[in-house]
Amino acid sequence: MAPSETFRTTAFPTLRTPSGDVPPDAPAWNLQRPSAMPHHRYRPAQDRVALPLTDRTWPSHRLERAPLWVPVDLRDGNQALAEPMDTARKRRLFDLLVTMGFKEIEVGYPSASRTDFDFVRHLAESGAVPDDVTVSVFTAARQDLIDRTVESVEGLPRTVVHLYTATAPAWRDVVLGRSRSEVHAMIREAATHLMRRAGERPGADIRFEFSPEVFNLTEPDFVLDICNGLTELWEASPDRPVIHNLPATVEIATPNVYADQIEYMHRHLARRDSVILSVHPHNDRGTGVACAELAVLAGAQRVEGCLFGNGERTGNVDLVTLALNLYAQGVDPMVDFSDIDAVRDVVEDCNRLPVHPRHPYGGELVHTAFSGTHQDAIAKGMAHHTRQAEESGVSAGEAPWAVPYLPIDPADIGRTYEEVIRINSQSGKGGIAHLLRTHHGLDLPQAMRPDFSRVVQEVTDGTGRELSPKELWDLFRATYITPGQDGRLTLESWSTSQTGPGEHEFTGELRAGAVVRPCRGTGNGPLSALTDALRAAGVTVDVLGYTEHSTATGPDSPAVAYTECRVDGVTRWGSGRDTSVLDASVHAVMAAVNRAGARTR
């Protein structure tokens, strides 16, 4: 930016900058001022619902095994889509869930739409449901809707009928217009009807689930009374347990509050060995994952959610993040995410919604580092991991993982390492060197890396975009290799010979523009003889550093040489690439000479 260039301040007429006095109890370093937003309209959780637990034990627990995961993408996730899934899209997603290893899947709300009913019938009639997979269907607590639901599951081998009713005060008063006792009676009547209808199918394997919708805003004693009554009514036993699913339908508190509520229920539910305690967190506060994890610490055994967190408003809890969070702690998630991109592709196609590039684990950019310090740490960590694996005698894919900035090995979920480091204006020398090594077999000397990093920085700053590994190689070649064969000074023909012990001779023709002259020099090696020949032509060259390596295995693999040279008082790097190590080293010296702008006499 030119010194005279200025920025024009943008006005934001709809925003009101917080004003007024800094609160008197604020520390001197915090100068935030009161906003004009009407925060007084909202009440904290403790003023909205009783929170009876004070002697919580969940903070000292550890997550050591996966709960039963129940994906609700085909019901709860589907009803949140602008364009709900048809049977073909539902079937594709159902097949994905089965393939991944989910053993209980909520497939629809068959009394809510013809499409959902038809899909449940499709599953029943097509034989698509494996014997060890339980299908769950959702219904409100109304007899006609229960009848339609039971009709839909005819022929399915294993089913759960999921009964729900809102129980929180605001829903009772505003939505249902019923008292506590009336809501309780309605639930019991519906549950009795469901049990009767299921009993009319003696050969069917039908179990029951109940959700007191908005559990987290419902009085704990009321929920406990309803759930214990249903446990008894439905004749729950350890071999045929009921599911009590306790949703944080709308998040209204920090996750620890939900954990307290779950632990209270876990402790006080009657016939606890005959109850599967389930949770269904939403993400209104952005803490759905934390709610689910803390709820499992507090006694939950089953978690309902969606792949990548699709759902109403801010979504359901994200099963991908939950499962892979466990994986990152060394716990088997009991479902397969070994090809996360395939999972994401199916979900995006079925939902017609994109997964954010920064979405945990599944986003396109979650394993990608642009920052130079991150890239350097990752590159060093990957190299260290490879060495540790070799020293331990195991493959890199089996060795314990401890690479900076990468919580899990991207290869474990089907990602390649190609996208781990990408180059833009924020990148550094470590990441640049890593990409040249992994994609093109170049192992840049440590001292050369800052030099090329400055070249890359100039290009990325100027273009404002990232460079691909190919573009990075093209830039390296144009900067350090091409000048050795296409610069102001070139060797038309040359040869070296050993004239005695420790004595070498270099002879050739040196072209400078249109002028070609013979050159000759001697030294204790081929490069010292070359520099002597150049000195005789008027170009003073000192080789300060030299390294070489092969870029692959095999006799015909190219070699790369790197030289740091002081040329007429100017220090420059050069590089050469050839199947002949000698040719590569000569080209590297000539590249440094030309990059320094040398001229002959």
mmCIF file of N, CA, C and O in Angstrom, residues 138-187:
data_model
loop_
_atom_site.group_PDB
_atom_site.id
_atom_site.type_symbol
_atom_site.label_atom_id
_atom_site.label_comp_id
_atom_site.label_asym_id
_atom_site.label_seq_id
_atom_site.Cartn_x
_atom_site.Cartn_y
_atom_site.Cartn_z
ATOM 1 N N PHE A 138 -41.269 -42.672 14.954
ATOM 2 C CA PHE A 138 -41.611 -41.578 15.861
ATOM 3 C C PHE A 138 -43.106 -41.278 15.766
ATOM 4 O O PHE A 138 -43.673 -41.263 14.669
ATOM 5 N N THR A 139 -43.721 -41.027 16.916
ATOM 6 C CA THR A 139 -45.141 -40.663 16.886
ATOM 7 C C THR A 139 -45.498 -39.786 18.070
ATOM 8 O O THR A 139 -44.939 -39.928 19.163
ATOM 9 N N ALA A 140 -46.432 -38.893 17.833
ATOM 10 C CA ALA A 140 -46.986 -38.095 18.926
ATOM 11 C C ALA A 140 -47.969 -38.947 19.730
ATOM 12 O O ALA A 140 -48.413 -40.013 19.292
ATOM 13 N N ALA A 141 -48.302 -38.454 20.924
ATOM 14 C CA ALA A 141 -49.162 -39.213 21.846
ATOM 15 C C ALA A 141 -50.632 -39.020 21.491
ATOM 16 O O ALA A 141 -51.417 -38.452 22.255
ATOM 17 N N ARG A 142 -51.026 -39.530 20.306
ATOM 18 C CA ARG A 142 -52.424 -39.507 19.865
ATOM 19 C C ARG A 142 -52.778 -40.872 19.309
ATOM 20 O O ARG A 142 -51.985 -41.461 18.568
ATOM 21 N N GLN A 143 -53.957 -41.358 19.644
ATOM 22 C CA GLN A 143 -54.296 -42.728 19.279
ATOM 23 C C GLN A 143 -54.296 -42.961 17.776
ATOM 24 O O GLN A 143 -53.792 -43.973 17.297
ATOM 25 N N ASP A 144 -54.849 -42.025 16.995
ATOM 26 C CA ASP A 144 -54.900 -42.240 15.549
ATOM 27 C C ASP A 144 -53.499 -42.245 14.938
ATOM 28 O O ASP A 144 -53.212 -43.016 14.011
ATOM 29 N N LEU A 145 -52.611 -41.422 15.495
ATOM 30 C CA LEU A 145 -51.240 -41.392 14.978
ATOM 31 C C LEU A 145 -50.482 -42.649 15.397
ATOM 32 O O LEU A 145 -49.665 -43.174 14.625
ATOM 33 N N ILE A 146 -50.776 -43.147 16.575
ATOM 34 C CA ILE A 146 -50.159 -44.399 17.028
ATOM 35 C C ILE A 146 -50.612 -45.558 16.144
ATOM 36 O O ILE A 146 -49.807 -46.412 15.742
ATOM 37 N N ASP A 147 -51.898 -45.585 15.810
ATOM 38 C CA ASP A 147 -52.416 -46.647 14.939
ATOM 39 C C ASP A 147 -51.703 -46.645 13.591
ATOM 40 O O ASP A 147 -51.316 -47.699 13.066
ATOM 41 N N ARG A 148 -51.551 -45.464 13.022
ATOM 42 C CA ARG A 148 -50.876 -45.343 11.730
ATOM 43 C C ARG A 148 -49.418 -45.791 11.833
ATOM 44 O O ARG A 148 -48.882 -46.446 10.933
ATOM 45 N N THR A 149 -48.786 -45.474 12.941
ATOM 46 C CA THR A 149 -47.378 -45.828 13.150
ATOM 47 C C THR A 149 -47.213 -47.337 13.260
ATOM 48 O O THR A 149 -46.325 -47.930 12.628
ATOM 49 N N VAL A 150 -48.055 -47.982 14.069
ATOM 50 C CA VAL A 150 -47.966 -49.428 14.235
ATOM 51 C C VAL A 150 -48.246 -50.124 12.898
ATOM 52 O O VAL A 150 -47.613 -51.130 12.557
ATOM 53 N N GLU A 151 -49.170 -49.594 12.129
ATOM 54 C CA GLU A 151 -49.454 -50.149 10.809
ATOM 55 C C GLU A 151 -48.215 -50.099 9.908
ATOM 56 O O GLU A 151 -47.955 -51.027 9.131
ATOM 57 N N SER A 152 -47.432 -49.028 10.013
ATOM 58 C CA SER A 152 -46.287 -48.845 9.110
ATOM 59 C C SER A 152 -45.175 -49.870 9.354
ATOM 60 O O SER A 152 -44.436 -50.206 8.433
ATOM 61 N N VAL A 153 -45.043 -50.370 10.580
ATOM 62 C CA VAL A 153 -43.899 -51.237 10.895
ATOM 63 C C VAL A 153 -44.210 -52.719 10.715
ATOM 64 O O VAL A 153 -43.377 -53.574 11.034
ATOM 65 N N GLU A 154 -45.373 -53.049 10.211
ATOM 66 C CA GLU A 154 -45.748 -54.442 9.979
ATOM 67 C C GLU A 154 -44.696 -55.135 9.117
ATOM 68 O O GLU A 154 -44.357 -54.675 8.026
ATOM 69 N N GLY A 155 -44.144 -56.228 9.622
ATOM 70 C CA GLY A 155 -43.168 -56.991 8.860
ATOM 71 C C GLY A 155 -41.721 -56.660 9.168
ATOM 72 O O GLY A 155 -40.822 -57.371 8.712
ATOM 73 N N LEU A 156 -41.462 -55.593 9.922
ATOM 74 C CA LEU A 156 -40.076 -55.269 10.282
ATOM 75 C C LEU A 156 -39.621 -56.176 11.419
ATOM 76 O O LEU A 156 -40.385 -56.451 12.347
ATOM 77 N N PRO A 157 -38.379 -56.645 11.384
ATOM 78 C CA PRO A 157 -37.950 -57.649 12.377
ATOM 79 C C PRO A 157 -37.807 -57.097 13.787
ATOM 80 O O PRO A 157 -38.135 -57.782 14.754
ATOM 81 N N ARG A 158 -37.268 -55.893 13.942
ATOM 82 C CA ARG A 158 -37.015 -55.309 15.266
ATOM 83 C C ARG A 158 -37.358 -53.828 15.192
ATOM 84 O O ARG A 158 -36.813 -53.107 14.352
ATOM 85 N N THR A 159 -38.252 -53.364 16.066
ATOM 86 C CA THR A 159 -38.659 -51.961 16.003
ATOM 87 C C THR A 159 -38.736 -51.351 17.392
ATOM 88 O O THR A 159 -38.974 -52.037 18.391
ATOM 89 N N VAL A 160 -38.548 -50.039 17.413
ATOM 90 C CA VAL A 160 -38.818 -49.217 18.587
ATOM 91 C C VAL A 160 -39.842 -48.182 18.161
ATOM 92 O O VAL A 160 -39.650 -47.483 17.151
ATOM 93 N N VAL A 161 -40.940 -48.106 18.899
ATOM 94 C CA VAL A 161 -41.914 -47.041 18.656
ATOM 95 C C VAL A 161 -41.635 -45.947 19.676
ATOM 96 O O VAL A 161 -41.679 -46.172 20.884
ATOM 97 N N HIS A 162 -41.335 -44.777 19.157
ATOM 98 C CA HIS A 162 -40.864 -43.646 19.956
ATOM 99 C C HIS A 162 -42.034 -42.668 20.161
ATOM 100 O O HIS A 162 -42.447 -41.974 19.249
ATOM 101 N N LEU A 163 -42.539 -42.643 21.371
ATOM 102 C CA LEU A 163 -43.679 -41.793 21.742
ATOM 103 C C LEU A 163 -43.162 -40.504 22.374
ATOM 104 O O LEU A 163 -42.264 -40.544 23.215
ATOM 105 N N TYR A 164 -43.729 -39.368 21.961
ATOM 106 C CA TYR A 164 -43.267 -38.117 22.557
ATOM 107 C C TYR A 164 -44.438 -37.192 22.872
ATOM 108 O O TYR A 164 -45.493 -37.233 22.230
ATOM 109 N N THR A 165 -44.212 -36.352 23.879
ATOM 110 C CA THR A 165 -45.124 -35.259 24.214
ATOM 111 C C THR A 165 -44.314 -34.167 24.907
ATOM 112 O O THR A 165 -43.443 -34.477 25.726
ATOM 113 N N ALA A 166 -44.611 -32.938 24.583
ATOM 114 C CA ALA A 166 -43.957 -31.826 25.270
ATOM 115 C C ALA A 166 -44.468 -31.753 26.712
ATOM 116 O O ALA A 166 -45.664 -31.894 26.970
ATOM 117 N N THR A 167 -43.532 -31.544 27.641
ATOM 118 C CA THR A 167 -43.900 -31.545 29.061
ATOM 119 C C THR A 167 -43.534 -30.263 29.794
ATOM 120 O O THR A 167 -43.956 -30.059 30.931
ATOM 121 N N ALA A 168 -42.744 -29.384 29.186
ATOM 122 C CA ALA A 168 -42.285 -28.172 29.876
ATOM 123 C C ALA A 168 -43.438 -27.188 30.082
ATOM 124 O O ALA A 168 -44.405 -27.163 29.291
ATOM 125 N N PRO A 169 -43.381 -26.361 31.124
ATOM 126 C CA PRO A 169 -44.482 -25.443 31.444
ATOM 127 C C PRO A 169 -44.915 -24.563 30.280
ATOM 128 O O PRO A 169 -46.116 -24.427 30.012
ATOM 129 N N ALA A 170 -43.963 -23.946 29.563
ATOM 130 C CA ALA A 170 -44.351 -23.055 28.463
ATOM 131 C C ALA A 170 -45.094 -23.815 27.372
ATOM 132 O O ALA A 170 -46.047 -23.296 26.777
ATOM 133 N N TRP A 171 -44.695 -25.039 27.129
ATOM 134 C CA TRP A 171 -45.373 -25.855 26.106
ATOM 135 C C TRP A 171 -46.747 -26.319 26.615
ATOM 136 O O TRP A 171 -47.718 -26.314 25.859
ATOM 137 N N ARG A 172 -46.817 -26.712 27.893
ATOM 138 C CA ARG A 172 -48.114 -27.111 28.448
ATOM 139 C C ARG A 172 -49.103 -25.953 28.380
ATOM 140 O O ARG A 172 -50.271 -26.136 27.996
ATOM 141 N N ASP A 173 -48.638 -24.763 28.740
ATOM 142 C CA ASP A 173 -49.531 -23.611 28.819
ATOM 143 C C ASP A 173 -49.861 -23.032 27.449
ATOM 144 O O ASP A 173 -51.016 -22.716 27.154
ATOM 145 N N VAL A 174 -48.857 -22.898 26.599
ATOM 146 C CA VAL A 174 -49.017 -22.167 25.339
ATOM 147 C C VAL A 174 -49.436 -23.083 24.194
ATOM 148 O O VAL A 174 -50.283 -22.721 23.363
ATOM 149 N N VAL A 175 -48.838 -24.266 24.122
ATOM 150 C CA VAL A 175 -49.071 -25.154 22.981
ATOM 151 C C VAL A 175 -50.231 -26.112 23.236
ATOM 152 O O VAL A 175 -51.155 -26.234 22.415
ATOM 153 N N LEU A 176 -50.171 -26.802 24.380
ATOM 154 C CA LEU A 176 -51.169 -27.826 24.661
ATOM 155 C C LEU A 176 -52.389 -27.294 25.398
ATOM 156 O O LEU A 176 -53.485 -27.864 25.287
ATOM 157 N N GLY A 177 -52.199 -26.256 26.178
ATOM 158 C CA GLY A 177 -53.309 -25.720 26.977
ATOM 159 C C GLY A 177 -53.812 -26.727 27.994
ATOM 160 O O GLY A 177 -55.025 -26.857 28.208
ATOM 161 N N ARG A 178 -52.877 -27.452 28.647
ATOM 162 C CA ARG A 178 -53.264 -28.480 29.619
ATOM 163 C C ARG A 178 -52.414 -28.352 30.878
ATOM 164 O O ARG A 178 -51.275 -27.881 30.839
ATOM 165 N N SER A 179 -52.977 -28.797 31.998
ATOM 166 C CA SER A 179 -52.270 -28.786 33.267
ATOM 167 C C SER A 179 -51.310 -29.964 33.337
ATOM 168 O O SER A 179 -51.323 -30.860 32.479
ATOM 169 N N ARG A 180 -50.506 -30.009 34.407
ATOM 170 C CA ARG A 180 -49.593 -31.130 34.602
ATOM 171 C C ARG A 180 -50.349 -32.448 34.643
ATOM 172 O O ARG A 180 -49.984 -33.424 33.965
ATOM 173 N N SER A 181 -51.394 -32.490 35.400
ATOM 174 C CA SER A 181 -52.133 -33.749 35.556
ATOM 175 C C SER A 181 -52.773 -34.164 34.234
ATOM 176 O O SER A 181 -52.841 -35.353 33.912
ATOM 177 N N GLU A 182 -53.259 -33.189 33.478
ATOM 178 C CA GLU A 182 -53.875 -33.514 32.186
ATOM 179 C C GLU A 182 -52.839 -34.037 31.194
ATOM 180 O O GLU A 182 -53.111 -34.983 30.434
ATOM 181 N N VAL A 183 -51.657 -33.431 31.181
ATOM 182 C CA VAL A 183 -50.592 -33.907 30.298
ATOM 183 C C VAL A 183 -50.175 -35.323 30.698
ATOM 184 O O VAL A 183 -49.990 -36.204 29.855
ATOM 185 N N HIS A 184 -50.043 -35.534 32.008
ATOM 186 C CA HIS A 184 -49.655 -36.861 32.492
ATOM 187 C C HIS A 184 -50.688 -37.905 32.070
ATOM 188 O O HIS A 184 -50.347 -39.002 31.593
ATOM 189 N N ALA A 185 -51.949 -37.577 32.221
ATOM 190 C CA ALA A 185 -53.010 -38.513 31.851
ATOM 191 C C ALA A 185 -52.994 -38.796 30.354
ATOM 192 O O ALA A 185 -53.210 -39.935 29.912
ATOM 193 N N MET A 186 -52.761 -37.762 29.553
ATOM 194 C CA MET A 186 -52.704 -37.924 28.098
ATOM 195 C C MET A 186 -51.570 -38.876 27.701
ATOM 196 O O MET A 186 -51.747 -39.752 26.842
ATOM 197 N N ILE A 187 -50.413 -38.704 28.335
ATOM 198 C CA ILE A 187 -49.263 -39.563 28.036
ATOM 199 C C ILE A 187 -49.574 -41.011 28.425
ATOM 200 O O ILE A 187 -49.321 -41.950 27.646
#
